[in-house]
Amino acid sequence: MSDTASEPVSSAVRELVDANHILFDQGVVDGFGHVSVRHPSRPDRFLLSRSMAPGLVTERDVLVFDLDGAPVEPGGPAVYLERFIHSEIYRKRPDAAAVVHSHSPAVVPFSAVTGTKLRPIFHMCGFLGAGTPVFEIRDFAGSESDLLISDGRLGAALAASLDQGPAVLMRGHGSTVVGSSLHQAVFRAVYTEVGARLQTEAMRLGPVTYLTEGESAATTKTNNTQIDRAWNLWLKAARTRSMAT
Ligand SMILES: [Zn+2]
């Protein structure tokens, strides 16, 4: 497509395909879930696959969207029902360069219980900070919705719940994380799932000692320098096991 012809955009498309495959290979997404990246030269646009399983995405499947969640080129293939998660977060958060939405299984219980927040119990999850907000869609869509973020109004409400944080849980549904780069967003999505699993295990054993606010900030700063170490490993593993070739 004309809008993805330049080298920076082509590079962003290739990385987005890699991110899709990594998130599938790491068990963050399955047939559902999606990852997007802001357009490298048009901050009012973003790149996202057409509606399909992330593990099968190729460069040909990546489309350009505007901040209303509409494909820039009309008449194309079917698009994700929940693309408004991405459009409204990019609209609200100029610092967000990438967004991952998933139903990763260890996180979902934390969206559905009251009184227990998803919090960092080990250093790799320091970015979760003092706790992760839970978006209650009933407050905006009533008690008979399909729980999906299927329009801009719900997307804006989710983005407001996320506020300036790195992650938001969605009650009975899943979670959404943002990053200042695609690599950071993928890193956070993987470690949100790992952290949820570990917190659940720890809570079975007894009272949990969580990272302090200072530890959260310090570990986040250190981890931000190490993200590509994980990305390179995950990419190699995803390519080795890829079903998309
Ligand atoms: Zn979803």
PDB file of C-alpha atoms and ligand atoms in Angstrom:
ATOM      1  CA  MET A   1       0.000   0.000   0.000  1.00  0.00           C
ATOM      2  CA  SER A   2       1.227   3.534  -0.754  1.00  0.00           C
ATOM      3  CA  ASP A   3       1.219   4.581   2.875  1.00  0.00           C
ATOM      4  CA  THR A   4       3.683   1.846   3.841  1.00  0.00           C
ATOM      5  CA  ALA A   5       6.121   2.390   0.969  1.00  0.00           C
ATOM      6  CA  SER A   6       8.876   4.356   2.744  1.00  0.00           C
ATOM      7  CA  GLU A   7      11.769   2.560   4.434  1.00  0.00           C
ATOM      8  CA  PRO A   8      10.917   3.629   8.030  1.00  0.00           C
ATOM      9  CA  VAL A   9       7.371   2.400   7.483  1.00  0.00           C
ATOM     10  CA  SER A  10       8.506  -0.843   5.864  1.00  0.00           C
ATOM     11  CA  SER A  11      10.780  -1.405   8.839  1.00  0.00           C
ATOM     12  CA  ALA A  12       7.930  -0.708  11.258  1.00  0.00           C
ATOM     13  CA  VAL A  13       5.734  -3.174   9.392  1.00  0.00           C
ATOM     14  CA  ARG A  14       8.402  -5.893   9.599  1.00  0.00           C
ATOM     15  CA  GLU A  15       8.869  -5.312  13.325  1.00  0.00           C
ATOM     16  CA  LEU A  16       5.125  -5.386  13.867  1.00  0.00           C
ATOM     17  CA  VAL A  17       4.937  -8.772  12.165  1.00  0.00           C
ATOM     18  CA  ASP A  18       7.753  -9.962  14.440  1.00  0.00           C
ATOM     19  CA  ALA A  19       5.883  -8.626  17.488  1.00  0.00           C
ATOM     20  CA  ASN A  20       2.772 -10.551  16.468  1.00  0.00           C
ATOM     21  CA  HIS A  21       4.752 -13.776  16.202  1.00  0.00           C
ATOM     22  CA  ILE A  22       6.616 -13.213  19.486  1.00  0.00           C
ATOM     23  CA  LEU A  23       3.416 -12.563  21.417  1.00  0.00           C
ATOM     24  CA  PHE A  24       1.886 -15.743  20.040  1.00  0.00           C
ATOM     25  CA  ASP A  25       5.001 -17.798  20.703  1.00  0.00           C
ATOM     26  CA  GLN A  26       5.219 -16.460  24.274  1.00  0.00           C
ATOM     27  CA  GLY A  27       1.605 -17.355  25.011  1.00  0.00           C
ATOM     28  CA  VAL A  28       0.366 -13.789  25.405  1.00  0.00           C
ATOM     29  CA  VAL A  29      -2.062 -13.974  22.477  1.00  0.00           C
ATOM     30  CA  ASP A  30      -3.745 -16.994  20.932  1.00  0.00           C
ATOM     31  CA  GLY A  31      -6.290 -16.774  18.134  1.00  0.00           C
ATOM     32  CA  PHE A  32      -7.256 -13.422  19.644  1.00  0.00           C
ATOM     33  CA  GLY A  33      -5.472 -10.301  20.822  1.00  0.00           C
ATOM     34  CA  HIS A  34      -3.554  -7.742  18.764  1.00  0.00           C
ATOM     35  CA  VAL A  35      -0.543  -5.455  18.735  1.00  0.00           C
ATOM     36  CA  SER A  36      -0.119  -2.102  17.019  1.00  0.00           C
ATOM     37  CA  VAL A  37       2.627   0.466  16.537  1.00  0.00           C
ATOM     38  CA  ARG A  38       2.295   4.176  15.908  1.00  0.00           C
ATOM     39  CA  HIS A  39       3.102   5.237  12.346  1.00  0.00           C
ATOM     40  CA  PRO A  40       6.771   6.382  12.276  1.00  0.00           C
ATOM     41  CA  SER A  41       6.093   9.624  10.386  1.00  0.00           C
ATOM     42  CA  ARG A  42       2.378  10.266  11.037  1.00  0.00           C
ATOM     43  CA  PRO A  43       1.638  10.402  14.783  1.00  0.00           C
ATOM     44  CA  ASP A  44      -2.064  10.563  13.936  1.00  0.00           C
ATOM     45  CA  ARG A  45      -1.940   7.093  12.412  1.00  0.00           C
ATOM     46  CA  PHE A  46      -0.990   3.602  13.497  1.00  0.00           C
ATOM     47  CA  LEU A  47      -0.220   0.202  11.998  1.00  0.00           C
ATOM     48  CA  LEU A  48      -2.297  -2.848  12.889  1.00  0.00           C
ATOM     49  CA  SER A  49      -3.009  -6.155  11.185  1.00  0.00           C
ATOM     50  CA  ARG A  50      -6.277  -6.942   9.514  1.00  0.00           C
ATOM     51  CA  SER A  51      -8.538  -9.187  11.613  1.00  0.00           C
ATOM     52  CA  MET A  52      -6.709 -12.496  11.969  1.00  0.00           C
ATOM     53  CA  ALA A  53      -4.761 -14.636  14.424  1.00  0.00           C
ATOM     54  CA  PRO A  54      -1.519 -12.841  15.377  1.00  0.00           C
ATOM     55  CA  GLY A  55       0.601 -15.931  14.832  1.00  0.00           C
ATOM     56  CA  LEU A  56      -0.334 -15.916  11.147  1.00  0.00           C
ATOM     57  CA  VAL A  57       0.197 -12.209  10.384  1.00  0.00           C
ATOM     58  CA  THR A  58       2.456 -11.335   7.439  1.00  0.00           C
ATOM     59  CA  GLU A  59       3.601  -7.964   6.109  1.00  0.00           C
ATOM     60  CA  ARG A  60       0.803  -8.039   3.547  1.00  0.00           C
ATOM     61  CA  ASP A  61      -1.772  -8.080   6.367  1.00  0.00           C
ATOM     62  CA  VAL A  62      -0.686  -4.816   8.028  1.00  0.00           C
ATOM     63  CA  LEU A  63      -3.025  -1.852   7.507  1.00  0.00           C
ATOM     64  CA  VAL A  64      -2.802   1.849   8.383  1.00  0.00           C
ATOM     65  CA  PHE A  65      -5.484   3.317  10.658  1.00  0.00           C
ATOM     66  CA  ASP A  66      -6.384   6.843  11.730  1.00  0.00           C
ATOM     67  CA  LEU A  67      -7.162   7.905  15.296  1.00  0.00           C
ATOM     68  CA  ASP A  68     -10.862   7.267  14.753  1.00  0.00           C
ATOM     69  CA  GLY A  69      -9.983   3.600  14.274  1.00  0.00           C
ATOM     70  CA  ALA A  70     -10.782   3.708  10.555  1.00  0.00           C
ATOM     71  CA  PRO A  71      -8.522   2.130   7.909  1.00  0.00           C
ATOM     72  CA  VAL A  72      -6.918   4.883   5.833  1.00  0.00           C
ATOM     73  CA  GLU A  73      -7.608   2.927   2.650  1.00  0.00           C
ATOM     74  CA  PRO A  74     -11.311   2.077   2.532  1.00  0.00           C
ATOM     75  CA  GLY A  75     -12.733  -1.083   1.063  1.00  0.00           C
ATOM     76  CA  GLY A  76     -10.037  -3.350   2.478  1.00  0.00           C
ATOM     77  CA  PRO A  77     -10.297  -6.572   4.444  1.00  0.00           C
ATOM     78  CA  ALA A  78     -12.138  -7.095   7.735  1.00  0.00           C
ATOM     79  CA  VAL A  79     -10.542  -5.281  10.671  1.00  0.00           C
ATOM     80  CA  TYR A  80     -10.385  -6.035  14.397  1.00  0.00           C
ATOM     81  CA  LEU A  81     -13.574  -5.241  16.297  1.00  0.00           C
ATOM     82  CA  GLU A  82     -11.488  -3.777  19.136  1.00  0.00           C
ATOM     83  CA  ARG A  83      -9.239  -1.470  17.091  1.00  0.00           C
ATOM     84  CA  PHE A  84     -10.625   1.426  19.169  1.00  0.00           C
ATOM     85  CA  ILE A  85      -8.448   0.272  22.080  1.00  0.00           C
ATOM     86  CA  HIS A  86      -5.473   1.337  19.991  1.00  0.00           C
ATOM     87  CA  SER A  87      -6.873   4.470  18.378  1.00  0.00           C
ATOM     88  CA  GLU A  88      -8.072   6.020  21.617  1.00  0.00           C
ATOM     89  CA  ILE A  89      -4.875   5.234  23.533  1.00  0.00           C
ATOM     90  CA  TYR A  90      -2.776   6.823  20.774  1.00  0.00           C
ATOM     91  CA  ARG A  91      -5.081   9.823  20.867  1.00  0.00           C
ATOM     92  CA  LYS A  92      -4.782  10.241  24.651  1.00  0.00           C
ATOM     93  CA  ARG A  93      -1.159   9.239  25.110  1.00  0.00           C
ATOM     94  CA  PRO A  94       1.398  10.989  22.857  1.00  0.00           C
ATOM     95  CA  ASP A  95       4.105   8.951  24.624  1.00  0.00           C
ATOM     96  CA  ALA A  96       2.577   5.626  23.546  1.00  0.00           C
ATOM     97  CA  ALA A  97       4.468   4.173  20.581  1.00  0.00           C
ATOM     98  CA  ALA A  98       2.895   0.714  20.750  1.00  0.00           C
ATOM     99  CA  VAL A  99      -0.115  -1.033  22.273  1.00  0.00           C
ATOM    100  CA  VAL A 100      -0.733  -4.720  23.036  1.00  0.00           C
ATOM    101  CA  HIS A 101      -4.195  -6.035  23.836  1.00  0.00           C
ATOM    102  CA  SER A 102      -4.524  -9.640  24.982  1.00  0.00           C
ATOM    103  CA  HIS A 103      -6.597 -12.135  26.915  1.00  0.00           C
ATOM    104  CA  SER A 104      -3.461 -13.709  28.444  1.00  0.00           C
ATOM    105  CA  PRO A 105      -4.863 -16.222  30.906  1.00  0.00           C
ATOM    106  CA  ALA A 106      -2.983 -15.616  34.166  1.00  0.00           C
ATOM    107  CA  VAL A 107      -3.972 -11.945  34.117  1.00  0.00           C
ATOM    108  CA  VAL A 108      -7.721 -12.451  33.683  1.00  0.00           C
ATOM    109  CA  PRO A 109      -8.417 -13.560  37.294  1.00  0.00           C
ATOM    110  CA  PHE A 110      -6.975 -10.264  38.548  1.00  0.00           C
ATOM    111  CA  SER A 111      -9.559  -8.458  36.436  1.00  0.00           C
ATOM    112  CA  ALA A 112     -12.404 -10.349  38.067  1.00  0.00           C
ATOM    113  CA  VAL A 113     -11.645 -10.236  41.798  1.00  0.00           C
ATOM    114  CA  THR A 114     -11.983  -7.336  44.154  1.00  0.00           C
ATOM    115  CA  GLY A 115      -9.420  -6.566  46.809  1.00  0.00           C
ATOM    116  CA  THR A 116      -6.401  -8.065  45.018  1.00  0.00           C
ATOM    117  CA  LYS A 117      -4.476  -5.859  42.638  1.00  0.00           C
ATOM    118  CA  LEU A 118      -1.973  -7.082  40.095  1.00  0.00           C
ATOM    119  CA  ARG A 119       1.293  -5.793  41.554  1.00  0.00           C
ATOM    120  CA  PRO A 120       5.007  -6.442  41.016  1.00  0.00           C
ATOM    121  CA  ILE A 121       6.324  -9.322  43.100  1.00  0.00           C
ATOM    122  CA  PHE A 122       9.635  -9.565  41.250  1.00  0.00           C
ATOM    123  CA  HIS A 123      11.998  -7.220  39.500  1.00  0.00           C
ATOM    124  CA  MET A 124      11.041  -7.991  35.908  1.00  0.00           C
ATOM    125  CA  CYS A 125       7.546  -6.648  36.626  1.00  0.00           C
ATOM    126  CA  GLY A 126       8.655  -3.449  38.346  1.00  0.00           C
ATOM    127  CA  PHE A 127       6.855  -1.421  35.686  1.00  0.00           C
ATOM    128  CA  LEU A 128       3.517  -2.498  37.212  1.00  0.00           C
ATOM    129  CA  GLY A 129       4.305  -0.088  40.049  1.00  0.00           C
ATOM    130  CA  ALA A 130       1.764   0.457  42.784  1.00  0.00           C
ATOM    131  CA  GLY A 131      -0.918  -1.616  41.095  1.00  0.00           C
ATOM    132  CA  THR A 132      -2.824  -1.915  37.885  1.00  0.00           C
ATOM    133  CA  PRO A 133      -6.266  -0.315  37.366  1.00  0.00           C
ATOM    134  CA  VAL A 134      -9.249  -2.453  36.366  1.00  0.00           C
ATOM    135  CA  PHE A 135     -11.597  -1.096  33.712  1.00  0.00           C
ATOM    136  CA  GLU A 136     -15.230  -1.947  34.480  1.00  0.00           C
ATOM    137  CA  ILE A 137     -17.067  -1.871  31.169  1.00  0.00           C
ATOM    138  CA  ARG A 138     -20.471  -2.076  32.922  1.00  0.00           C
ATOM    139  CA  ASP A 139     -19.992   1.530  33.959  1.00  0.00           C
ATOM    140  CA  PHE A 140     -20.128   2.520  30.287  1.00  0.00           C
ATOM    141  CA  ALA A 141     -21.960  -0.266  28.433  1.00  0.00           C
ATOM    142  CA  GLY A 142     -24.402  -1.630  31.002  1.00  0.00           C
ATOM    143  CA  SER A 143     -24.702  -5.206  32.228  1.00  0.00           C
ATOM    144  CA  GLU A 144     -25.528  -6.934  28.950  1.00  0.00           C
ATOM    145  CA  SER A 145     -22.590  -5.979  26.725  1.00  0.00           C
ATOM    146  CA  ASP A 146     -20.269  -8.431  24.972  1.00  0.00           C
ATOM    147  CA  LEU A 147     -17.384  -6.856  26.965  1.00  0.00           C
ATOM    148  CA  LEU A 148     -15.599  -5.752  23.797  1.00  0.00           C
ATOM    149  CA  ILE A 149     -14.209  -2.261  23.185  1.00  0.00           C
ATOM    150  CA  SER A 150     -16.183  -1.932  19.991  1.00  0.00           C
ATOM    151  CA  ASP A 151     -16.407   1.829  19.477  1.00  0.00           C
ATOM    152  CA  GLY A 152     -14.527   5.027  20.115  1.00  0.00           C
ATOM    153  CA  ARG A 153     -16.557   5.941  23.184  1.00  0.00           C
ATOM    154  CA  LEU A 154     -15.579   2.727  24.963  1.00  0.00           C
ATOM    155  CA  GLY A 155     -12.014   3.094  23.728  1.00  0.00           C
ATOM    156  CA  ALA A 156     -11.823   6.571  25.242  1.00  0.00           C
ATOM    157  CA  ALA A 157     -13.209   5.259  28.546  1.00  0.00           C
ATOM    158  CA  LEU A 158     -10.583   2.510  28.594  1.00  0.00           C
ATOM    159  CA  ALA A 159      -7.834   5.014  27.781  1.00  0.00           C
ATOM    160  CA  ALA A 160      -9.041   7.198  30.660  1.00  0.00           C
ATOM    161  CA  SER A 161      -8.812   4.201  33.010  1.00  0.00           C
ATOM    162  CA  LEU A 162      -5.286   3.451  31.764  1.00  0.00           C
ATOM    163  CA  ASP A 163      -4.475   7.117  32.374  1.00  0.00           C
ATOM    164  CA  GLN A 164      -0.682   7.599  32.386  1.00  0.00           C
ATOM    165  CA  GLY A 165       0.117   4.015  33.470  1.00  0.00           C
ATOM    166  CA  PRO A 166       1.715   1.137  31.572  1.00  0.00           C
ATOM    167  CA  ALA A 167      -1.178  -1.342  31.838  1.00  0.00           C
ATOM    168  CA  VAL A 168      -4.897  -1.628  32.446  1.00  0.00           C
ATOM    169  CA  LEU A 169      -6.893  -4.764  33.188  1.00  0.00           C
ATOM    170  CA  MET A 170     -10.335  -5.214  31.662  1.00  0.00           C
ATOM    171  CA  ARG A 171     -12.871  -6.935  33.888  1.00  0.00           C
ATOM    172  CA  GLY A 172     -13.826 -10.382  32.629  1.00  0.00           C
ATOM    173  CA  HIS A 173     -11.873  -9.852  29.445  1.00  0.00           C
ATOM    174  CA  GLY A 174      -8.099  -9.282  29.473  1.00  0.00           C
ATOM    175  CA  SER A 175      -5.580  -6.483  29.565  1.00  0.00           C
ATOM    176  CA  THR A 176      -3.913  -3.769  27.530  1.00  0.00           C
ATOM    177  CA  VAL A 177      -0.348  -2.517  27.889  1.00  0.00           C
ATOM    178  CA  VAL A 178       1.485   0.373  26.263  1.00  0.00           C
ATOM    179  CA  GLY A 179       5.150   1.086  25.645  1.00  0.00           C
ATOM    180  CA  SER A 180       7.338   3.940  24.502  1.00  0.00           C
ATOM    181  CA  SER A 181       8.591   1.506  21.848  1.00  0.00           C
ATOM    182  CA  LEU A 182       7.241  -1.646  20.250  1.00  0.00           C
ATOM    183  CA  HIS A 183       9.917  -3.712  21.988  1.00  0.00           C
ATOM    184  CA  GLN A 184       8.981  -2.265  25.376  1.00  0.00           C
ATOM    185  CA  ALA A 185       5.272  -2.910  24.835  1.00  0.00           C
ATOM    186  CA  VAL A 186       5.968  -6.546  23.938  1.00  0.00           C
ATOM    187  CA  PHE A 187       8.291  -6.900  26.939  1.00  0.00           C
ATOM    188  CA  ARG A 188       5.601  -5.527  29.216  1.00  0.00           C
ATOM    189  CA  ALA A 189       2.910  -7.763  27.755  1.00  0.00           C
ATOM    190  CA  VAL A 190       5.027 -10.867  28.318  1.00  0.00           C
ATOM    191  CA  TYR A 191       6.016  -9.879  31.847  1.00  0.00           C
ATOM    192  CA  THR A 192       2.493  -8.831  32.811  1.00  0.00           C
ATOM    193  CA  GLU A 193       1.470 -12.433  32.128  1.00  0.00           C
ATOM    194  CA  VAL A 194       4.537 -13.849  33.929  1.00  0.00           C
ATOM    195  CA  GLY A 195       3.997 -11.541  36.891  1.00  0.00           C
ATOM    196  CA  ALA A 196       0.337 -12.512  37.205  1.00  0.00           C
ATOM    197  CA  ARG A 197       1.290 -16.179  37.246  1.00  0.00           C
ATOM    198  CA  LEU A 198       3.951 -15.650  39.895  1.00  0.00           C
ATOM    199  CA  GLN A 199       1.728 -13.462  42.060  1.00  0.00           C
ATOM    200  CA  THR A 200      -0.980 -16.130  42.018  1.00  0.00           C
ATOM    201  CA  GLU A 201       1.580 -18.761  43.045  1.00  0.00           C
ATOM    202  CA  ALA A 202       3.023 -16.546  45.792  1.00  0.00           C
ATOM    203  CA  MET A 203      -0.407 -15.739  47.234  1.00  0.00           C
ATOM    204  CA  ARG A 204      -1.067 -19.455  47.678  1.00  0.00           C
ATOM    205  CA  LEU A 205       2.058 -19.720  49.836  1.00  0.00           C
ATOM    206  CA  GLY A 206       1.369 -16.826  52.172  1.00  0.00           C
ATOM    207  CA  PRO A 207       1.454 -13.055  52.572  1.00  0.00           C
ATOM    208  CA  VAL A 208       3.356 -11.489  49.676  1.00  0.00           C
ATOM    209  CA  THR A 209       6.073  -8.856  49.867  1.00  0.00           C
ATOM    210  CA  TYR A 210       5.686  -6.576  46.866  1.00  0.00           C
ATOM    211  CA  LEU A 211       8.254  -4.237  45.390  1.00  0.00           C
ATOM    212  CA  THR A 212       8.225  -0.769  46.912  1.00  0.00           C
ATOM    213  CA  GLU A 213       7.566   2.257  44.758  1.00  0.00           C
ATOM    214  CA  GLY A 214      11.304   2.968  44.736  1.00  0.00           C
ATOM    215  CA  GLU A 215      12.162  -0.616  43.785  1.00  0.00           C
ATOM    216  CA  SER A 216       9.574  -0.486  41.026  1.00  0.00           C
ATOM    217  CA  ALA A 217      11.116   2.666  39.595  1.00  0.00           C
ATOM    218  CA  ALA A 218      14.705   1.412  39.899  1.00  0.00           C
ATOM    219  CA  THR A 219      14.009  -2.005  38.361  1.00  0.00           C
ATOM    220  CA  THR A 220      12.069  -0.404  35.530  1.00  0.00           C
ATOM    221  CA  LYS A 221      14.993   1.886  34.750  1.00  0.00           C
ATOM    222  CA  THR A 222      17.420  -1.042  34.666  1.00  0.00           C
ATOM    223  CA  ASN A 223      15.116  -3.344  32.707  1.00  0.00           C
ATOM    224  CA  ASN A 224      14.553  -0.679  30.064  1.00  0.00           C
ATOM    225  CA  THR A 225      18.225  -1.072  29.100  1.00  0.00           C
ATOM    226  CA  GLN A 226      17.861  -4.848  28.713  1.00  0.00           C
ATOM    227  CA  ILE A 227      14.736  -5.184  26.602  1.00  0.00           C
ATOM    228  CA  ASP A 228      16.447  -6.129  23.349  1.00  0.00           C
ATOM    229  CA  ARG A 229      18.131  -9.077  25.038  1.00  0.00           C
ATOM    230  CA  ALA A 230      14.705 -10.616  25.547  1.00  0.00           C
ATOM    231  CA  TRP A 231      13.334  -9.419  22.195  1.00  0.00           C
ATOM    232  CA  ASN A 232      16.189 -11.067  20.253  1.00  0.00           C
ATOM    233  CA  LEU A 233      15.720 -14.374  22.061  1.00  0.00           C
ATOM    234  CA  TRP A 234      11.942 -14.338  21.683  1.00  0.00           C
ATOM    235  CA  LEU A 235      12.212 -13.475  17.997  1.00  0.00           C
ATOM    236  CA  LYS A 236      14.612 -16.334  17.356  1.00  0.00           C
ATOM    237  CA  ALA A 237      12.343 -18.728  19.233  1.00  0.00           C
ATOM    238  CA  ALA A 238       9.265 -17.495  17.375  1.00  0.00           C
ATOM    239  CA  ARG A 239      10.951 -17.869  13.993  1.00  0.00           C
ATOM    240  CA  THR A 240      12.170 -21.336  14.863  1.00  0.00           C
ATOM    241  CA  ARG A 241       8.677 -22.442  15.808  1.00  0.00           C
ATOM    242  CA  SER A 242       6.805 -20.223  13.354  1.00  0.00           C
ATOM    243  CA  MET A 243       3.657 -21.457  11.716  1.00  0.00           C
ATOM    244  CA  ALA A 244       3.538 -18.364   9.496  1.00  0.00           C
ATOM    245  CA  THR A 245       6.180 -19.198   6.906  1.00  0.00           C
TER     246      THR A 245
HETATM  247 ZN    ZN B   1     -10.228  -8.406  23.677  1.00  0.00          ZN
END
